[in-house]
Tab-separated table of C-alpha atoms in Angstrom:
chain	number	residue	atom	x	y	z
A	1	GLU	CA	-26.545	-1.410	-41.290
A	2	ALA	CA	-30.210	-1.004	-42.184
A	3	GLY	CA	-30.912	0.572	-45.549
A	4	VAL	CA	-33.353	3.269	-46.561
A	5	ALA	CA	-36.902	2.169	-45.834
A	6	GLN	CA	-39.935	3.281	-47.818
A	7	SER	CA	-43.618	2.543	-47.589
A	8	PRO	CA	-45.904	1.661	-49.132
A	9	ARG	CA	-44.218	-0.273	-51.938
A	10	TYR	CA	-47.189	0.054	-54.260
A	11	LYS	CA	-50.167	2.366	-54.410
A	12	ILE	CA	-53.052	2.640	-56.844
A	13	ILE	CA	-55.334	5.657	-56.613
A	14	GLU	CA	-57.752	7.549	-58.797
A	15	LYS	CA	-56.963	10.989	-60.132
A	16	ARG	CA	-57.804	13.837	-57.774
A	17	GLN	CA	-57.243	11.604	-54.752
A	18	SER	CA	-54.478	12.209	-52.227
A	19	VAL	CA	-51.544	9.970	-51.395
A	20	ALA	CA	-48.616	10.048	-49.001
A	21	PHE	CA	-45.290	8.250	-49.015
A	22	TRP	CA	-43.001	7.673	-46.082
A	23	CYS	CA	-39.223	7.381	-45.934
A	24	ASN	CA	-36.841	6.455	-43.132
A	25	PRO	CA	-33.223	7.210	-44.102
A	26	ILE	CA	-30.075	5.486	-42.923
A	27	SER	CA	-29.275	6.458	-39.369
A	28	GLY	CA	-26.935	9.419	-39.189
A	29	HIS	CA	-27.499	10.584	-42.741
A	30	ALA	CA	-28.083	14.322	-42.758
A	31	THR	CA	-29.237	14.633	-46.352
A	32	LEU	CA	-32.474	13.175	-47.657
A	33	TYR	CA	-33.711	13.236	-51.243
A	34	TRP	CA	-37.015	12.504	-52.950
A	35	TYR	CA	-36.834	11.572	-56.623
A	36	GLN	CA	-39.531	10.905	-59.189
A	37	GLN	CA	-38.727	8.289	-61.801
A	38	ILE	CA	-41.112	8.104	-64.736
A	39	LEU	CA	-40.939	4.969	-66.848
A	40	GLY	CA	-38.042	5.172	-69.313
A	41	GLN	CA	-36.444	8.158	-67.610
A	42	GLY	CA	-33.821	8.669	-64.970
A	43	PRO	CA	-34.604	9.782	-61.427
A	44	LYS	CA	-35.523	13.466	-61.216
A	45	LEU	CA	-34.897	15.295	-57.965
A	46	LEU	CA	-38.056	16.679	-56.403
A	47	ILE	CA	-36.731	17.915	-53.086
A	48	GLN	CA	-33.565	17.710	-51.036
A	49	PHE	CA	-33.316	18.197	-47.267
A	50	GLN	CA	-30.268	18.880	-45.159
A	51	ASN	CA	-31.364	17.806	-41.671
A	52	ASN	CA	-34.855	19.351	-41.496
A	53	GLY	CA	-34.168	22.278	-43.834
A	54	VAL	CA	-34.917	22.378	-47.561
A	55	VAL	CA	-31.817	22.723	-49.781
A	56	ASP	CA	-33.503	22.450	-53.182
A	57	ASP	CA	-37.154	22.126	-54.140
A	58	SER	CA	-36.950	23.864	-57.499
A	59	GLN	CA	-38.515	20.923	-59.367
A	60	LEU	CA	-41.249	20.169	-56.856
A	61	PRO	CA	-44.733	21.012	-58.255
A	62	LYS	CA	-45.689	22.958	-55.188
A	63	ASP	CA	-49.329	23.371	-56.171
A	64	ARG	CA	-49.869	19.667	-55.525
A	65	PHE	CA	-46.751	18.189	-53.949
A	66	SER	CA	-45.514	18.800	-50.436
A	67	ALA	CA	-42.799	17.232	-48.330
A	68	GLU	CA	-41.583	17.537	-44.807
A	69	ARG	CA	-38.809	16.139	-42.703
A	70	LEU	CA	-39.722	16.739	-39.108
A	71	LYS	CA	-36.914	16.348	-36.579
A	72	GLY	CA	-34.458	15.793	-39.412
A	73	VAL	CA	-35.051	12.050	-39.657
A	74	ASP	CA	-38.154	10.554	-41.317
A	75	SER	CA	-39.780	12.261	-44.247
A	76	THR	CA	-43.160	12.218	-45.941
A	77	LEU	CA	-44.020	13.223	-49.490
A	78	LYS	CA	-47.633	14.042	-50.284
A	79	ILE	CA	-49.515	14.524	-53.518
A	80	GLN	CA	-52.853	16.307	-53.329
A	81	PRO	CA	-54.648	16.048	-55.727
A	82	ALA	CA	-52.974	13.426	-57.921
A	83	LYS	CA	-52.927	13.629	-61.703
A	84	LEU	CA	-52.474	10.865	-64.258
A	85	GLU	CA	-48.959	12.110	-65.050
A	86	ASP	CA	-47.903	11.530	-61.431
A	87	SER	CA	-47.743	7.802	-62.149
A	88	ALA	CA	-44.126	6.960	-61.434
A	89	VAL	CA	-41.771	5.382	-58.941
A	90	TYR	CA	-40.966	7.679	-56.041
A	91	LEU	CA	-37.487	7.035	-54.713
A	92	CYS	CA	-36.125	8.211	-51.418
A	93	ALA	CA	-32.374	8.402	-50.902
A	94	SER	CA	-30.061	9.551	-48.159
A	95	SER	CA	-26.409	10.497	-47.839
A	96	LEU	CA	-24.077	11.561	-45.066
A	97	ASP	CA	-24.128	15.159	-46.251
A	98	LEU	CA	-25.002	17.231	-49.262
A	99	ARG	CA	-21.598	17.595	-50.802
A	100	GLY	CA	-22.602	15.069	-53.426
A	101	LYS	CA	-19.392	13.117	-53.406
A	102	GLU	CA	-20.966	11.114	-50.675
A	103	THR	CA	-22.790	8.175	-52.162
A	104	GLN	CA	-26.548	8.330	-52.143
A	105	TYR	CA	-28.276	5.253	-50.782
A	106	PHE	CA	-31.656	4.585	-52.313
A	107	GLY	CA	-34.704	2.882	-50.912
A	108	PRO	CA	-36.703	0.374	-52.994
A	109	GLY	CA	-39.171	3.037	-54.097
A	110	THR	CA	-42.941	3.395	-54.075
A	111	ARG	CA	-44.631	2.605	-57.352
A	112	LEU	CA	-47.646	4.877	-57.828
A	113	LEU	CA	-50.331	4.309	-60.418
A	114	VAL	CA	-52.919	7.029	-60.903
A	115	LEU	CA	-56.043	5.904	-62.773
B	1	ASP	CA	-33.082	20.286	-71.091
B	2	GLN	CA	-31.240	17.006	-70.659
B	3	GLN	CA	-27.915	17.817	-69.114
B	4	VAL	CA	-26.916	14.146	-68.866
B	5	LYS	CA	-27.646	11.909	-71.823
B	6	GLN	CA	-27.420	8.176	-72.261
B	7	ASN	CA	-28.265	7.702	-75.903
B	8	SER	CA	-28.418	3.910	-75.906
B	9	PRO	CA	-31.586	2.652	-74.202
B	10	SER	CA	-30.289	-0.911	-74.250
B	11	LEU	CA	-27.178	-2.986	-74.874
B	12	SER	CA	-26.787	-6.723	-75.319
B	13	VAL	CA	-23.447	-8.434	-74.702
B	14	GLN	CA	-22.219	-12.008	-74.569
B	15	GLU	CA	-20.965	-13.306	-71.236
B	16	GLY	CA	-17.205	-12.846	-70.913
B	17	ARG	CA	-17.057	-9.968	-73.370
B	18	ILE	CA	-16.647	-6.278	-72.623
B	19	SER	CA	-19.670	-4.061	-71.995
B	20	ILE	CA	-19.241	-0.366	-72.767
B	21	LEU	CA	-21.906	2.054	-71.592
B	22	ASN	CA	-21.695	5.654	-72.713
B	23	CYS	CA	-22.802	8.956	-71.251
B	24	ASP	CA	-22.582	12.551	-72.478
B	25	TYR	CA	-23.106	15.726	-70.508
B	26	THR	CA	-23.549	19.349	-71.455
B	27	ASN	CA	-22.846	21.317	-68.286
B	28	SER	CA	-19.149	22.094	-67.904
B	29	MET	CA	-19.736	22.884	-64.223
B	30	PHE	CA	-20.148	19.195	-63.406
B	31	ASP	CA	-17.098	18.065	-61.471
B	32	TYR	CA	-18.052	14.637	-60.208
B	33	PHE	CA	-19.588	11.718	-62.049
B	34	LEU	CA	-21.178	8.524	-60.786
B	35	TRP	CA	-22.615	5.309	-62.131
B	36	TYR	CA	-25.512	3.607	-60.411
B	37	LYS	CA	-26.884	0.146	-61.116
B	38	LYS	CA	-30.532	-0.773	-60.732
B	39	TYR	CA	-32.220	-4.164	-60.599
B	40	PRO	CA	-36.001	-4.473	-61.068
B	41	ALA	CA	-38.077	-3.545	-58.011
B	42	GLU	CA	-35.011	-2.194	-56.213
B	43	GLY	CA	-33.546	1.256	-55.811
B	44	PRO	CA	-30.354	2.244	-57.635
B	45	THR	CA	-27.096	1.282	-55.952
B	46	PHE	CA	-23.802	3.105	-56.296
B	47	LEU	CA	-21.275	1.401	-58.537
B	48	ILE	CA	-18.301	3.642	-59.245
B	49	SER	CA	-17.431	7.328	-59.466
B	50	ILE	CA	-14.815	9.658	-60.896
B	51	SER	CA	-13.716	13.169	-60.122
B	52	SER	CA	-13.187	15.638	-62.954
B	53	ILE	CA	-9.499	15.868	-62.054
B	54	LYS	CA	-9.034	12.270	-63.157
B	55	ASP	CA	-9.533	10.539	-66.482
B	56	LYS	CA	-9.838	6.973	-65.237
B	57	ASN	CA	-10.990	5.111	-62.163
B	58	GLU	CA	-10.947	1.363	-61.780
B	59	ASP	CA	-12.671	-0.975	-59.330
B	60	GLY	CA	-12.359	-4.648	-60.087
B	61	ARG	CA	-14.201	-5.438	-63.300
B	62	PHE	CA	-15.517	-1.878	-63.585
B	63	THR	CA	-13.616	1.057	-65.074
B	64	VAL	CA	-14.926	4.539	-65.718
B	65	PHE	CA	-13.229	6.799	-68.252
B	66	LEU	CA	-13.755	10.547	-68.404
B	67	ASN	CA	-13.016	12.739	-71.430
B	68	LYS	CA	-13.618	16.281	-70.243
B	69	SER	CA	-12.922	17.947	-73.569
B	70	ALA	CA	-15.597	15.806	-75.207
B	71	LYS	CA	-17.882	15.945	-72.145
B	72	HIS	CA	-18.125	12.192	-72.343
B	73	LEU	CA	-17.725	9.332	-69.925
B	74	SER	CA	-17.976	5.617	-70.313
B	75	LEU	CA	-18.286	2.587	-68.077
B	76	HIS	CA	-16.418	-0.562	-69.059
B	77	ILE	CA	-17.308	-3.926	-67.559
B	78	VAL	CA	-14.781	-6.677	-68.211
B	79	PRO	CA	-15.571	-9.521	-68.255
B	80	SER	CA	-19.339	-9.157	-68.358
B	81	GLN	CA	-21.377	-11.596	-66.282
B	82	PRO	CA	-25.090	-12.489	-66.420
B	83	GLY	CA	-25.504	-10.910	-62.966
B	84	ASP	CA	-24.493	-7.579	-64.482
B	85	SER	CA	-27.802	-7.470	-66.364
B	86	ALA	CA	-29.469	-4.347	-64.995
B	87	VAL	CA	-30.185	-0.716	-65.808
B	88	TYR	CA	-27.159	1.545	-65.472
B	89	PHE	CA	-27.594	5.235	-64.713
B	90	CYS	CA	-24.951	7.830	-65.345
B	91	ALA	CA	-25.125	10.791	-62.947
B	92	ALA	CA	-23.316	14.107	-62.683
B	93	PHE	CA	-22.816	16.493	-59.807
B	94	SER	CA	-21.667	20.072	-59.466
B	95	THR	CA	-20.048	20.938	-56.159
B	96	GLY	CA	-21.582	24.385	-56.333
B	97	GLY	CA	-25.085	23.193	-57.121
B	98	PHE	CA	-25.449	20.304	-54.674
B	99	LYS	CA	-27.780	18.511	-57.077
B	100	THR	CA	-27.176	15.220	-58.848
B	101	ILE	CA	-28.535	14.941	-62.390
B	102	PHE	CA	-29.269	11.478	-63.721
B	103	GLY	CA	-29.348	10.195	-67.273
B	104	ALA	CA	-32.235	8.096	-68.562
B	105	GLY	CA	-30.345	4.842	-68.113
B	106	THR	CA	-29.102	2.019	-70.324
B	107	ARG	CA	-30.469	-1.474	-69.885
B	108	LEU	CA	-27.676	-4.037	-70.145
B	109	PHE	CA	-28.405	-7.649	-71.070
B	110	VAL	CA	-25.568	-10.102	-70.599
B	111	LYS	CA	-26.302	-13.365	-72.352
B	112	ALA	CA	-24.934	-16.616	-70.977
């Protein structure tokens, strides 16, 4: 079974530039999550999709971050414009459904450095 | 507001000994708890979980204990192996909230 795929693995940009991350979840997984992990901290949920609908985006900085999951499969997360404090690892995860007792499977993450 | 706290940033243990990783939570609505393990340059992987109706769950060398009255859980690894060296995240979930909250992680070093 293929795992969660993410690209790119690394990205370096200057502040005020834009960047986009892509995630392909495990086939058949209805729930998709984007987390931000700042160095020394645990993953923080940015947005959670159930199929192509948003379940929770309460911690997504909507003035600069956006995410979509068209057709309920792949997802993209965009930052526009980036700030220095956006430097972090962006993790995508998926699970069979959103009841939480289902294990979340994480991708390898995209490490973003904003200069 | 840190709802899930792992107060020890790191832990060093000798191979063959027991590793005990601790986690405290503040929200009494959490009813499911998980431990994830993370190696460098990889995403976290699920290790073991426990429902709030239990106080212990065991899977091979890994045991999770839950003390609801103290809002505390711990992960025991016996015996510890060098391959267990990783960052361990405690996570908590509320069935009503559908959101998993992660602690900051504890980095475990198992010395050969």
